[in-house]
Short mmCIF file of C-alpha atoms in Angstrom, two decimals:
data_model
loop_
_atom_site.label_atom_id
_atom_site.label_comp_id
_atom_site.label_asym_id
_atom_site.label_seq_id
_atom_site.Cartn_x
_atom_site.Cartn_y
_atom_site.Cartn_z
CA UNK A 158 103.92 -59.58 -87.67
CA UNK A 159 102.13 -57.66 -90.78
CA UNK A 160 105.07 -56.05 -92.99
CA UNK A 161 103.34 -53.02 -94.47
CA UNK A 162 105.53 -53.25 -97.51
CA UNK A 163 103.98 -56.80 -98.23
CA UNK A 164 100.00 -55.65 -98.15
CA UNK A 165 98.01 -55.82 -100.92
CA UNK A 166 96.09 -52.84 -102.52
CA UNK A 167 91.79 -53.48 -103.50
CA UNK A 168 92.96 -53.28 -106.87
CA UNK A 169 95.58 -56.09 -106.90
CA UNK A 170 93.20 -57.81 -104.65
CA UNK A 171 90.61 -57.58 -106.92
CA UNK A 172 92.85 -58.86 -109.64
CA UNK A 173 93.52 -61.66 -107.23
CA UNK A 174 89.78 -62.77 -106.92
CA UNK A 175 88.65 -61.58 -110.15
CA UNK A 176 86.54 -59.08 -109.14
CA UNK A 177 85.98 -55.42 -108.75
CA UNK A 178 87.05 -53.32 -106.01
CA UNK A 179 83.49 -51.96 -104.55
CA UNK A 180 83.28 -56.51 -104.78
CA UNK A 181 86.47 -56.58 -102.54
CA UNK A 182 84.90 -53.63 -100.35
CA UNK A 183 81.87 -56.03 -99.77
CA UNK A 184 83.67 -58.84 -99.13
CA UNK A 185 85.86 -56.93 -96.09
CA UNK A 186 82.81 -55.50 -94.68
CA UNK A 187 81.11 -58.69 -94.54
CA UNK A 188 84.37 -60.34 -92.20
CA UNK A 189 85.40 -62.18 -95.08
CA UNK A 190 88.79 -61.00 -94.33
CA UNK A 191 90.40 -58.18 -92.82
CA UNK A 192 91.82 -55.03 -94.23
CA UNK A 193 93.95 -52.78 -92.78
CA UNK A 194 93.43 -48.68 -93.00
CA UNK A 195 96.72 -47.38 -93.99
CA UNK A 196 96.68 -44.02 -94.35
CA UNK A 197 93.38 -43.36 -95.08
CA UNK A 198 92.90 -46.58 -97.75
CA UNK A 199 92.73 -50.23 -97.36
CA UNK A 200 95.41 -52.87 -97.53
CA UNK A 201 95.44 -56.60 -97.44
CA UNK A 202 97.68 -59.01 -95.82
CA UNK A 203 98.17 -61.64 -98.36
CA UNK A 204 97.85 -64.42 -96.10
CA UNK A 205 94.09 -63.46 -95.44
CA UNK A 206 93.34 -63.05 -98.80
CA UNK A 207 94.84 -66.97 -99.48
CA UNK A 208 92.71 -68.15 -96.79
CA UNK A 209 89.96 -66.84 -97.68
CA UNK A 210 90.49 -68.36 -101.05
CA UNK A 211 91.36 -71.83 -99.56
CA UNK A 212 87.99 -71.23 -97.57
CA UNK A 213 86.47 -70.77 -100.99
CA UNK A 214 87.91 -73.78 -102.65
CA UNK A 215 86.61 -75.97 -99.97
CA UNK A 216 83.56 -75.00 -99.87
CA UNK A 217 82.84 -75.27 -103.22
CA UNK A 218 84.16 -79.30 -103.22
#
């Protein structure tokens, strides 16, 4: 279950991977991972985001 208090904003995502926001924006559109429309802006489970990282560390091996 997804505790809403535990999600992510773009921009700590974005500090996460680096990145900029509109980069993070890409990256959800494309499936990388999901996001989830709270209240009329995106949120990120933090579980997604480290697989998608773990995804990104293998393939880069």
């Amino acid at each position: 279950m997804i505790q809403l208090d535990k999600l992510l904003k773009g921009t700590e995502v974005a500090e996460w991977l680096d990145c900029s926001v509109q980069h993070v924006n890409r990256l959800r559109r494309r499936g990388a991972f999901p996001g989830i429309a709270v209240g009329g802006m995106w949120r990120y489970d933090p579980a997604d985001i480290r697989k998608y990282l773990n995804a990104q560390k293998g393939a880069a091996a």
